[in-house]
């Protein structure tokens, strides 16, 4: 046969035999066809062993044909384009695809972790919890080894070069699932005129019809699919999204979809994202998410060659692949017979159909009529073959179903199909908040009461025949459209083949084996996490009776497949073990995502520079050219210091500070928050939100204000300027600009609605250039000739307007350095012009730009606080020594009552002080260092306070610090100690001002 | 993500909004003359019901207006949104 695989039929399937694709699996080269999945192409090439199991490293083969695959997890790609944890059953092959098994070392054929299987009695459920808890604190040593042993795939070795998109969409009806029910629903809704989005996780619509052989209207089912799609294509308002998984159902009918735009191409085309997440807000949702076949729990039910019956049927009908030459079929229900009959028709020898039921009914008779051997009332008691199925041992079931009766018959086979029934995929329904109901006949949960505007149709709703699926789909689509206000249109039902008479399934949650549970072959429930029936029973014996505890203890239902094949058998086994009913045990919570979603898709464009906007001042480019080192303050990028000729930070900062103290410094203060406040009640409003008074502030003057929260603690501070009778300009700290505005808006809109005040954020409308230092006035005089700069005419805490370098400007004589200082505010677009002009004019005065770090040193030398350094959300004005700013005479202000609370009046509260270190010490204390009286006391020591700001002060010639110390103002002169790693630093408590304590420079 | 109807702008995605906690908490008029315990109740004590909850929302990335909402904390159903000063709606029985 051809190199495209010995197990490929000459005809049939939905693959394009003209388009051959060469791909690589674990380094070996294979050929498949366009339309193949990695799984189907591997099976066609006879590759049985594709993975090692998670815990025991047992050899594993492909078990399913869809999203539920627990075994065949692969990693795709290399270098930066890597995606782990993909199901081989969902990976579309393309030319050059390179895939590798995940959980094996050194290779899938010979895996050293296999030893775990032979010592598995030592590795029971909860093994990690029981073993690695001792000695205490050693977990970090164990974790490294355990993580290496647990094959989770590898991350990319560098940044992902691809783009990922997010898209928001609104529609009348979202249909999740494009099988017969979903197509019927979308068709009905769209025909009624509704705007419809139809999505399906596969590359083609059709769902179960892709892998089945049912006829609709006398033709192959896929012909009906093609016809329906063709009709819908001409409807005006339908979006059809293949390769798109609905992975999360959130509140208010928001459904998240992940569209794999370019995964099947290898690399995205130019301009194309790799994946796209859709946020769909739908008026109505129809879930048509299908059902997943359950494996039976029998001894050694994981041997490569063991596969779900429906999966084998899909590989046959959709891909033209037979998964073996001689198959045995083991079933609890009717559905496996279709697989047996179709495989037989394709030339596969059916060795036996082993049916748990004593009376297999119409399907059994049909199989027998075709010459198949049906062994009723029997079970597969054992599987022979370790790397691949070689034979099964069949035995009669005892009447109770819990034991075997009579002798065993050995049946040779290389493929073992099994079916334990079908579990409706209620994941999205459950995520939506819907309640589940247990259906005894199905042996599964089905949707009960919906919690959102939503319907279920098809096998996710418990419908198990094509006729039911189509009927439910048409009805759900029509009703959904009607609920959106459209006149319902119910398309006519197409003609279907007569259904075979159904025979109830026999749900046997643990199939008995030759030995008691746990003693013979492993009866896997959760194949991905290697959880067996014995593990679950033991957990129940150990007291894990809640299904949520059982999950966490045994890890059943965890992992990338989230228990799609295992959850129901696991809770049924728990129910049996605890004597409870299945609905009483209930399910674990279904959480998004339904299938794994890449981090790239989640992030979308919110990546790198787009993660968060960067805010630049108008002078940013100058700072960059000057070689500034930047620091983020919230979203603002601020120049921290300007190193010259490779200066280290402390050298640059000291130089900048010295210049600002001896000549003149220039500083970009544009980031300060600025709120324009207007209205007849502006002054009254400011009196209410600041501790001090602003209504009596004269026009032309500025005042520093403290803003409290209602609880009495400092919230923000800054200078507010009175621009006119009814017009103020408030400055906030850079980081608090937005919270302060929101707080003020809140108060005006919700509390003091009678006040006539308007607020406008103008933070970015003005550029601010600060000149500070002894020559600040001289420099300003070079820039302006229409402002009287005489200290008497322009005193501290006042402002003037005029032209600065020919630019209309507002000049504030305020200071955050403790030195003579002017802040020049101009329209933002003039900022860079003013900056250049000031630098040029300042050259003869030795002007030096200083950054944020120097600003901090300068303000700390003066003892000025910074909100967030000296305050921590539990700091009062009195703690800061600013009690004088609290105007108790005002009838009301925010925080007035809060300040009177008992705890805020305690005498031993921490108070702001300064700290000086011992002579000769050049190392500043670390900020946050705790201070104690006696460094020799036993741990835990009694804390006396903490360091809030700490710098080396070039002005003082020594490190300085601000600190909050219990009853600190009464302790000046005392020595406190900071116990630090490897040393203890002594510090003397001093007044929190190290520069110009009487304000001569400030007011000069 | 909730769909919230701003009384001024109409239905918008939750990411445009910011929740401001429980609504209809009156700021004590005569705060200086009430006990610490009473003031603490105003400052700190908030309802945390499983059920209908009156709460404040701000259309922060929209019109920047504050408004009130009646929301069910378990189902997230928003029964009403209304402007400040409007009469508060009765919770459904």
PDB file of C-alpha atoms in Angstrom, chain B:
ATOM      1  CA  UNK B   1     -18.990  39.849  32.493  1.00  0.00           C
ATOM      2  CA  UNK B   2     -22.203  41.592  33.346  1.00  0.00           C
ATOM      3  CA  UNK B   3     -24.251  43.699  30.982  1.00  0.00           C
ATOM      4  CA  UNK B   4     -25.151  46.835  32.922  1.00  0.00           C
ATOM      5  CA  UNK B   5     -27.651  49.429  31.817  1.00  0.00           C
ATOM      6  CA  UNK B   6     -26.330  52.888  32.557  1.00  0.00           C
ATOM      7  CA  UNK B   7     -29.398  55.104  33.132  1.00  0.00           C
ATOM      8  CA  UNK B   8     -27.828  57.678  30.804  1.00  0.00           C
ATOM      9  CA  UNK B   9     -26.009  55.594  28.188  1.00  0.00           C
ATOM     10  CA  UNK B  10     -27.906  52.298  28.002  1.00  0.00           C
ATOM     11  CA  UNK B  11     -26.589  48.742  28.183  1.00  0.00           C
ATOM     12  CA  UNK B  12     -22.807  48.502  28.320  1.00  0.00           C
ATOM     13  CA  UNK B  13     -20.267  45.816  29.218  1.00  0.00           C
ATOM     14  CA  UNK B  14     -19.181  45.590  32.820  1.00  0.00           C
ATOM     15  CA  UNK B  15     -15.609  46.538  31.960  1.00  0.00           C
ATOM     16  CA  UNK B  16     -16.788  50.126  31.461  1.00  0.00           C
ATOM     17  CA  UNK B  17     -18.003  50.292  35.047  1.00  0.00           C
ATOM     18  CA  UNK B  18     -16.695  50.341  38.523  1.00  0.00           C
ATOM     19  CA  UNK B  19     -18.660  49.058  41.474  1.00  0.00           C
ATOM     20  CA  UNK B  20     -18.943  51.405  44.453  1.00  0.00           C
ATOM     21  CA  UNK B  21     -20.330  49.009  47.027  1.00  0.00           C
ATOM     22  CA  UNK B  22     -23.579  49.154  48.910  1.00  0.00           C
ATOM     23  CA  UNK B  23     -25.991  51.951  48.050  1.00  0.00           C
ATOM     24  CA  UNK B  24     -28.302  54.090  50.150  1.00  0.00           C
ATOM     25  CA  UNK B  25     -25.926  54.552  53.066  1.00  0.00           C
ATOM     26  CA  UNK B  26     -26.802  57.944  54.478  1.00  0.00           C
ATOM     27  CA  UNK B  27     -23.921  60.103  55.661  1.00  0.00           C
ATOM     28  CA  UNK B  28     -24.830  61.017  59.257  1.00  0.00           C
ATOM     29  CA  UNK B  29     -25.901  64.648  59.372  1.00  0.00           C
ATOM     30  CA  UNK B  30     -24.902  65.171  62.981  1.00  0.00           C
ATOM     31  CA  UNK B  31     -21.841  62.957  62.942  1.00  0.00           C
ATOM     32  CA  UNK B  32     -20.006  64.806  65.720  1.00  0.00           C
ATOM     33  CA  UNK B  33     -22.734  63.889  68.195  1.00  0.00           C
ATOM     34  CA  UNK B  34     -23.065  60.196  67.521  1.00  0.00           C
ATOM     35  CA  UNK B  35     -21.203  57.437  69.301  1.00  0.00           C
ATOM     36  CA  UNK B  36     -18.123  55.724  67.959  1.00  0.00           C
ATOM     37  CA  UNK B  37     -20.172  52.543  67.656  1.00  0.00           C
ATOM     38  CA  UNK B  38     -22.823  54.244  65.535  1.00  0.00           C
ATOM     39  CA  UNK B  39     -20.200  55.947  63.429  1.00  0.00           C
ATOM     40  CA  UNK B  40     -18.361  52.666  62.939  1.00  0.00           C
ATOM     41  CA  UNK B  41     -21.611  51.156  61.675  1.00  0.00           C
ATOM     42  CA  UNK B  42     -21.796  53.915  59.050  1.00  0.00           C
ATOM     43  CA  UNK B  43     -18.121  53.631  58.148  1.00  0.00           C
ATOM     44  CA  UNK B  44     -17.515  49.931  58.105  1.00  0.00           C
ATOM     45  CA  UNK B  45     -20.622  47.799  58.339  1.00  0.00           C
ATOM     46  CA  UNK B  46     -21.974  46.652  54.997  1.00  0.00           C
ATOM     47  CA  UNK B  47     -24.589  44.128  54.024  1.00  0.00           C
ATOM     48  CA  UNK B  48     -23.306  41.010  52.331  1.00  0.00           C
ATOM     49  CA  UNK B  49     -26.479  39.226  51.327  1.00  0.00           C
ATOM     50  CA  UNK B  50     -26.916  36.211  49.148  1.00  0.00           C
ATOM     51  CA  UNK B  51     -29.776  37.745  47.262  1.00  0.00           C
ATOM     52  CA  UNK B  52     -30.945  41.194  46.238  1.00  0.00           C
ATOM     53  CA  UNK B  53     -28.484  43.957  46.895  1.00  0.00           C
ATOM     54  CA  UNK B  54     -28.687  47.693  46.311  1.00  0.00           C
ATOM     55  CA  UNK B  55     -25.369  48.918  45.088  1.00  0.00           C
ATOM     56  CA  UNK B  56     -23.621  51.891  43.553  1.00  0.00           C
ATOM     57  CA  UNK B  57     -21.985  51.808  40.138  1.00  0.00           C
ATOM     58  CA  UNK B  58     -19.981  54.353  38.231  1.00  0.00           C
ATOM     59  CA  UNK B  59     -19.838  54.434  34.452  1.00  0.00           C
ATOM     60  CA  UNK B  60     -16.140  55.163  34.795  1.00  0.00           C
ATOM     61  CA  UNK B  61     -15.098  54.530  31.188  1.00  0.00           C
ATOM     62  CA  UNK B  62     -18.258  56.119  29.828  1.00  0.00           C
ATOM     63  CA  UNK B  63     -20.255  59.117  31.040  1.00  0.00           C
ATOM     64  CA  UNK B  64     -18.597  58.976  34.481  1.00  0.00           C
ATOM     65  CA  UNK B  65     -21.944  59.211  36.220  1.00  0.00           C
ATOM     66  CA  UNK B  66     -22.802  57.341  39.372  1.00  0.00           C
ATOM     67  CA  UNK B  67     -26.039  55.444  39.681  1.00  0.00           C
ATOM     68  CA  UNK B  68     -27.675  52.737  41.736  1.00  0.00           C
ATOM     69  CA  UNK B  69     -28.512  49.183  40.827  1.00  0.00           C
ATOM     70  CA  UNK B  70     -30.552  46.373  42.305  1.00  0.00           C
ATOM     71  CA  UNK B  71     -28.580  43.210  41.659  1.00  0.00           C
ATOM     72  CA  UNK B  72     -28.911  39.633  42.850  1.00  0.00           C
ATOM     73  CA  UNK B  73     -25.569  38.566  44.238  1.00  0.00           C
ATOM     74  CA  UNK B  74     -26.078  34.884  43.468  1.00  0.00           C
ATOM     75  CA  UNK B  75     -27.631  35.025  39.990  1.00  0.00           C
ATOM     76  CA  UNK B  76     -26.188  38.432  38.993  1.00  0.00           C
ATOM     77  CA  UNK B  77     -29.573  39.407  37.662  1.00  0.00           C
ATOM     78  CA  UNK B  78     -29.809  43.182  37.575  1.00  0.00           C
ATOM     79  CA  UNK B  79     -33.448  43.998  38.177  1.00  0.00           C
ATOM     80  CA  UNK B  80     -33.088  47.759  37.861  1.00  0.00           C
ATOM     81  CA  UNK B  81     -30.624  50.581  37.504  1.00  0.00           C
ATOM     82  CA  UNK B  82     -31.721  54.048  38.518  1.00  0.00           C
ATOM     83  CA  UNK B  83     -30.429  57.560  38.896  1.00  0.00           C
ATOM     84  CA  UNK B  84     -29.382  58.959  42.261  1.00  0.00           C
ATOM     85  CA  UNK B  85     -32.374  60.472  43.964  1.00  0.00           C
ATOM     86  CA  UNK B  86     -34.813  58.150  42.193  1.00  0.00           C
ATOM     87  CA  UNK B  87     -36.986  56.025  44.420  1.00  0.00           C
ATOM     88  CA  UNK B  88     -35.381  52.690  45.046  1.00  0.00           C
ATOM     89  CA  UNK B  89     -37.253  49.789  43.476  1.00  0.00           C
ATOM     90  CA  UNK B  90     -38.678  47.015  45.592  1.00  0.00           C
ATOM     91  CA  UNK B  91     -36.789  43.730  45.387  1.00  0.00           C
ATOM     92  CA  UNK B  92     -38.791  40.969  43.676  1.00  0.00           C
ATOM     93  CA  UNK B  93     -40.480  38.637  46.104  1.00  0.00           C
TER      94      UNK B  93
END
